[in-house]
């Protein structure tokens, strides 16, 4: 995987990004176990210098190069400034990363990235690191995790859509947006619309109308309308629902990512024509996965109502 290794074999993987608490490390652990059961050799690479309590051993840890506490202590920086410095330091020491990755030949690599949103919407260092990985024959897809509880708040969901769109445009990788922690969504409150409204990002004017029912947001209706127009004009953002404890849900995300980074169309695994076409088409499994999650959500809501009636 040297600078001129265009003729070497390809390596596939995912860069797992998203805000703090969205479940990136949990996703990497669950996806590694899931892909491992399918016969893939999977390696997790921790690129988060603030992640000190790793739940499982990593094939490569950025802590060997730099850690956030050391940077904050030695340079007097806060957490945000320290993370930016760490990513700039990683970019400046790309040779270290390349040498370490050479030992992972033949592995499918999951890159667990930091949780600072600015690194994916404004700052250039992590984007440049992803560019270097592409030069080293890595074929990557960005998996952007978003906590599903944002669906229960129209204002937060519009903010999430803006952040997701900005990240997609800035990172410049094949992109899969994921609504994580779907198994907990019933704890966050009732959704204003069906789940497919949020996963497929349907007519957002309904969301603006719903938001205007709040007296605080009524004064900002025109601003929200303009934000929604930007999102709909690009028409890029959609989500795949994920529950890491559900094998079918993990499979749907895996298929979406394999399609995005091109793994589905390689010869790494024996595939039937039916399996290849299901990954290539994409639309059917998105709908079925959302429908299955929606049914579970509605059932949990109905059960809650029944329990309330029984209590009365």
Coordinates of C-alpha atoms in Angstrom, one line a residue:
X1 CA 0.0 0.0 0.0
X2 CA 2.7 2.4 -0.9
X3 CA 2.2 5.7 -2.7
X4 CA 2.6 4.0 -6.1
X5 CA 0.8 0.8 -5.3
X6 CA -2.0 1.2 -7.9
X7 CA -1.3 -2.4 -9.1
X8 CA -1.7 -3.9 -5.6
X9 CA -4.9 -5.6 -4.5
X10 CA -7.8 -3.6 -3.3
X11 CA -8.8 -3.3 0.4
X12 CA -12.4 -2.5 1.4
X13 CA -13.7 -0.9 4.5
X14 CA -15.8 1.6 6.3
X15 CA -15.1 4.9 8.0
X16 CA -17.6 5.2 10.8
X17 CA -18.4 8.8 11.6
X18 CA -21.0 10.7 13.5
X19 CA -21.6 13.0 16.5
X20 CA -20.7 11.9 20.1
X21 CA -22.9 9.2 21.6
X22 CA -24.3 8.0 18.3
X23 CA -22.9 4.5 18.8
X24 CA -19.8 4.4 16.5
X25 CA -17.7 2.1 18.7
X26 CA -20.6 -0.1 19.5
X27 CA -21.4 -0.3 15.7
X28 CA -17.8 -1.2 14.9
X29 CA -17.8 -4.0 17.5
X30 CA -21.1 -5.4 16.3
X31 CA -20.3 -5.2 12.6
X32 CA -16.9 -6.9 13.2
X33 CA -18.7 -9.8 14.9
X34 CA -21.4 -9.9 12.2
X35 CA -19.0 -9.9 9.3
X36 CA -16.7 -12.3 11.0
X37 CA -19.6 -14.9 11.2
X38 CA -19.9 -14.4 7.4
X39 CA -16.3 -15.4 6.9
X40 CA -14.7 -12.0 6.4
X41 CA -11.4 -11.2 8.0
X42 CA -12.2 -7.9 9.8
X43 CA -9.9 -5.5 11.5
X44 CA -11.0 -2.5 13.6
X45 CA -8.8 0.6 13.5
X46 CA -9.3 3.2 16.2
X47 CA -8.8 6.8 14.9
X48 CA -10.4 8.5 17.9
X49 CA -7.6 9.8 20.2
X50 CA -10.2 10.4 22.9
X51 CA -11.5 6.8 23.0
X52 CA -9.6 5.4 26.0
X53 CA -12.0 2.7 27.0
X54 CA -12.1 0.4 24.0
X55 CA -14.6 -2.4 24.5
X56 CA -12.6 -4.8 22.3
X57 CA -9.0 -5.0 21.1
X58 CA -8.1 -3.1 17.9
X59 CA -5.7 -4.1 15.2
X60 CA -4.4 -0.5 15.2
X61 CA -4.9 2.3 17.8
X62 CA -4.1 6.0 17.2
X63 CA -3.1 6.1 20.8
X64 CA 0.2 4.6 19.7
X65 CA 0.8 7.9 17.9
X66 CA -1.1 10.6 19.8
X67 CA -3.7 10.9 22.6
X68 CA -6.1 13.7 23.4
X69 CA -5.2 13.9 27.1
X70 CA -1.5 14.3 26.3
X71 CA -2.2 17.0 23.7
X72 CA -4.5 18.9 26.1
X73 CA -2.0 18.8 28.9
X74 CA 1.1 19.7 26.9
X75 CA -0.4 22.4 24.6
X76 CA -3.1 23.8 27.0
X77 CA -5.9 23.0 24.5
X78 CA -9.6 22.2 25.2
X79 CA -11.2 19.0 23.9
X80 CA -12.3 20.4 20.6
X81 CA -9.0 22.1 19.8
X82 CA -7.1 19.1 21.0
X83 CA -9.1 16.8 18.6
X84 CA -8.4 19.1 15.7
X85 CA -4.7 19.1 16.6
X86 CA -4.7 15.3 16.8
X87 CA -6.2 14.9 13.3
X88 CA -3.7 17.4 11.9
X89 CA -0.9 15.4 13.6
X90 CA -2.3 12.2 12.1
X91 CA -2.4 13.8 8.6
X92 CA 1.2 15.0 9.0
X93 CA 2.3 11.5 10.0
X94 CA 0.4 9.6 7.3
X95 CA 3.5 7.4 6.8
X96 CA 3.0 6.0 10.2
X97 CA -0.6 5.1 9.4
X98 CA 0.4 3.6 6.0
X99 CA 3.1 1.4 7.6
X100 CA 0.8 0.1 10.3
X101 CA -2.0 -0.7 7.7
X102 CA 0.4 -2.8 5.7
X103 CA 0.1 -5.5 8.3
X104 CA -3.7 -5.7 7.6
X105 CA -3.5 -7.0 4.1
X106 CA -6.6 -9.1 3.2
X107 CA -8.7 -7.6 6.0
X108 CA -11.9 -5.7 5.7
X109 CA -11.2 -2.6 7.8
X110 CA -13.5 -0.6 10.1
X111 CA -12.2 2.8 10.9
X112 CA -13.7 4.1 14.2
X113 CA -13.4 7.9 13.9
X114 CA -13.8 10.8 16.4
X115 CA -17.1 12.3 17.4
X116 CA -16.4 16.0 16.7
X117 CA -18.9 17.1 14.0
X118 CA -16.6 19.9 12.7
X119 CA -14.1 17.3 11.6
X120 CA -16.6 16.2 9.0
X121 CA -18.3 19.4 8.0
X122 CA -15.5 22.0 8.0
X123 CA -12.0 20.8 8.9
X124 CA -9.8 19.3 6.2
X125 CA -7.4 16.9 8.0
X126 CA -9.6 13.8 8.3
X127 CA -10.9 14.3 4.8
X128 CA -7.3 14.4 3.6
X129 CA -6.5 11.2 5.6
X130 CA -9.4 9.5 3.8
X131 CA -8.0 10.7 0.5
X132 CA -4.6 9.1 1.4
X133 CA -6.4 5.8 2.1
X134 CA -7.9 6.0 -1.3
X135 CA -4.4 6.4 -2.8
X136 CA -3.4 3.3 -0.9
X137 CA -6.1 1.3 -2.7
X138 CA -8.7 1.4 0.0
X139 CA -12.2 1.4 -1.3
X140 CA -14.2 3.0 1.5
X141 CA -17.7 4.1 2.3
X142 CA -18.6 6.6 5.0
X143 CA -21.1 5.2 7.5
X144 CA -22.6 8.3 9.2
X145 CA -24.4 7.3 12.4
X146 CA -27.2 9.5 13.8
X147 CA -29.1 8.7 17.1
X148 CA -32.7 7.9 16.2
X149 CA -34.1 9.9 19.0
X150 CA -33.7 13.1 16.9
X151 CA -36.7 11.8 14.9
X152 CA -39.0 12.6 17.8
X153 CA -38.1 16.4 17.7
X154 CA -38.8 18.1 14.3
X155 CA -36.3 20.9 15.0
X156 CA -33.5 18.5 15.9
X157 CA -34.3 16.4 12.8
X158 CA -34.0 19.3 10.5
X159 CA -30.6 20.1 12.2
X160 CA -29.6 16.4 11.6
X161 CA -30.5 16.6 8.0
X162 CA -28.4 19.8 7.5
X163 CA -25.4 18.2 9.3
X164 CA -25.7 15.0 7.3
X165 CA -25.9 16.9 4.0
X166 CA -22.9 19.0 4.9
X167 CA -20.9 15.9 5.9
X168 CA -21.8 14.2 2.6
X169 CA -20.6 17.1 0.6
X170 CA -17.4 17.7 2.6
X171 CA -16.1 14.1 3.1
X172 CA -16.6 13.2 -0.5
X173 CA -16.9 9.4 0.0
X174 CA -19.7 7.0 -0.9
X175 CA -22.1 7.7 1.9
X176 CA -24.6 5.7 4.0
X177 CA -26.6 7.5 6.7
X178 CA -27.8 5.3 9.5
X179 CA -30.4 5.9 12.2
X180 CA -28.8 4.1 15.1
X181 CA -30.3 2.7 18.4
X182 CA -33.7 1.9 16.7
X183 CA -34.3 -0.6 19.6
X184 CA -34.6 2.4 21.9
X185 CA -36.7 4.7 19.8
X186 CA -40.0 3.9 21.7
X187 CA -38.3 5.3 24.8
X188 CA -37.8 8.7 23.2
X189 CA -41.5 9.5 22.6
X190 CA -44.1 9.1 19.8
X191 CA -43.1 9.9 16.2
X192 CA -45.2 12.6 14.5
X193 CA -45.1 10.5 11.2
X194 CA -44.4 6.9 10.1
X195 CA -40.8 5.9 10.3
X196 CA -40.4 5.8 6.5
X197 CA -41.1 9.5 6.5
X198 CA -37.8 10.0 8.3
X199 CA -35.7 7.3 6.6
X200 CA -36.7 8.3 3.1
X201 CA -36.8 12.1 4.0
X202 CA -40.2 12.6 2.4
X203 CA -42.0 16.0 1.9
X204 CA -40.4 18.1 4.6
X205 CA -43.1 20.8 4.4
X206 CA -45.2 18.6 6.7
X207 CA -42.3 18.8 9.2
X208 CA -42.1 22.6 9.0
X209 CA -45.9 22.8 9.6
X210 CA -45.5 20.5 12.6
X211 CA -42.7 22.6 13.9
X212 CA -44.7 25.8 13.5
X213 CA -47.2 24.5 16.1
X214 CA -44.6 25.2 18.7
X215 CA -44.8 29.0 19.7
X216 CA -41.1 29.2 20.0
X217 CA -40.4 28.0 16.4
X218 CA -43.3 29.8 14.9
X219 CA -41.2 33.0 14.5
X220 CA -38.5 31.0 12.6
X221 CA -40.8 29.4 10.1
X222 CA -39.2 31.2 7.1
X223 CA -35.7 30.1 8.2
X224 CA -36.9 26.5 8.5
X225 CA -38.5 26.6 5.1
X226 CA -35.2 27.8 3.5
X227 CA -33.2 25.1 5.3
X228 CA -35.7 22.5 4.1
X229 CA -35.4 23.9 0.5
X230 CA -31.7 23.4 0.6
X231 CA -32.0 19.8 1.8
X232 CA -34.7 18.9 -0.8
X233 CA -32.8 20.7 -3.7
X234 CA -29.8 18.4 -3.1
X235 CA -32.1 15.3 -2.6
X236 CA -29.2 13.3 -1.2
X237 CA -30.0 12.5 2.3
X238 CA -31.8 9.3 3.4
X239 CA -31.3 6.9 6.3
X240 CA -31.1 3.2 6.9
X241 CA -32.5 2.1 10.3
X242 CA -30.2 0.1 12.5
X243 CA -30.6 -2.1 15.6
X244 CA -27.3 -3.7 16.3
X245 CA -29.0 -6.5 18.2
X246 CA -31.1 -7.5 15.2
X247 CA -29.3 -9.6 12.6
X248 CA -31.7 -8.7 9.8
X249 CA -31.1 -5.0 10.5
X250 CA -27.3 -5.5 10.5
X251 CA -27.7 -7.3 7.2
X252 CA -29.5 -4.4 5.6
X253 CA -26.8 -1.9 6.6
X254 CA -24.1 -4.3 5.4
X255 CA -25.8 -4.6 2.0
X256 CA -26.1 -0.8 1.7
X257 CA -22.4 -0.3 2.6
X258 CA -21.2 -3.1 0.4
X259 CA -23.1 -1.5 -2.5
X260 CA -21.6 1.9 -1.7
X261 CA -17.9 0.9 -1.5
X262 CA -18.1 -1.7 -4.3
X263 CA -17.5 -4.8 -2.2
X264 CA -20.7 -6.4 -3.5
X265 CA -19.3 -6.4 -7.0
X266 CA -15.9 -7.9 -6.2
X267 CA -14.9 -11.6 -6.1
X268 CA -13.9 -11.7 -2.4
X269 CA -16.8 -14.0 -1.5
X270 CA -18.8 -16.6 -3.5
X271 CA -22.1 -14.9 -4.5
X272 CA -25.1 -16.1 -6.3
X273 CA -26.7 -13.9 -9.0
X274 CA -29.7 -13.3 -6.7
X275 CA -27.5 -12.0 -3.9
X276 CA -25.6 -9.7 -6.2
X277 CA -28.8 -8.3 -7.7
X278 CA -30.4 -7.7 -4.3
X279 CA -27.3 -5.6 -3.3
X280 CA -27.3 -3.8 -6.7
X281 CA -31.0 -2.8 -6.7
X282 CA -31.1 -1.5 -3.1
X283 CA -34.6 0.0 -3.0
X284 CA -36.5 -3.1 -2.0
X285 CA -34.4 -4.0 1.1
X286 CA -34.5 -0.3 2.3
X287 CA -38.3 -0.5 2.2
X288 CA -38.6 -3.9 3.9
X289 CA -36.1 -3.0 6.6
X290 CA -37.9 0.2 7.4
X291 CA -41.3 -1.6 7.4
X292 CA -40.1 -4.2 9.8
X293 CA -38.7 -1.6 12.2
X294 CA -42.0 0.4 11.9
X295 CA -44.0 -2.7 12.8
X296 CA -42.0 -3.2 15.9
X297 CA -42.3 0.4 16.9
X298 CA -46.1 0.4 16.4
X299 CA -46.4 -2.8 18.4
X300 CA -44.5 -1.3 21.3
X301 CA -46.7 1.8 21.1
X302 CA -49.8 -0.3 21.2
X303 CA -48.5 -2.3 24.1
X304 CA -47.8 0.8 26.0
X305 CA -51.3 2.1 25.4
X306 CA -52.8 -1.3 26.5
X307 CA -50.7 -1.1 29.7
X308 CA -52.0 2.4 30.4
X309 CA -55.6 1.3 29.9
X310 CA -55.1 -1.7 32.3
X311 CA -53.7 0.7 34.9
X312 CA -56.8 2.8 34.7

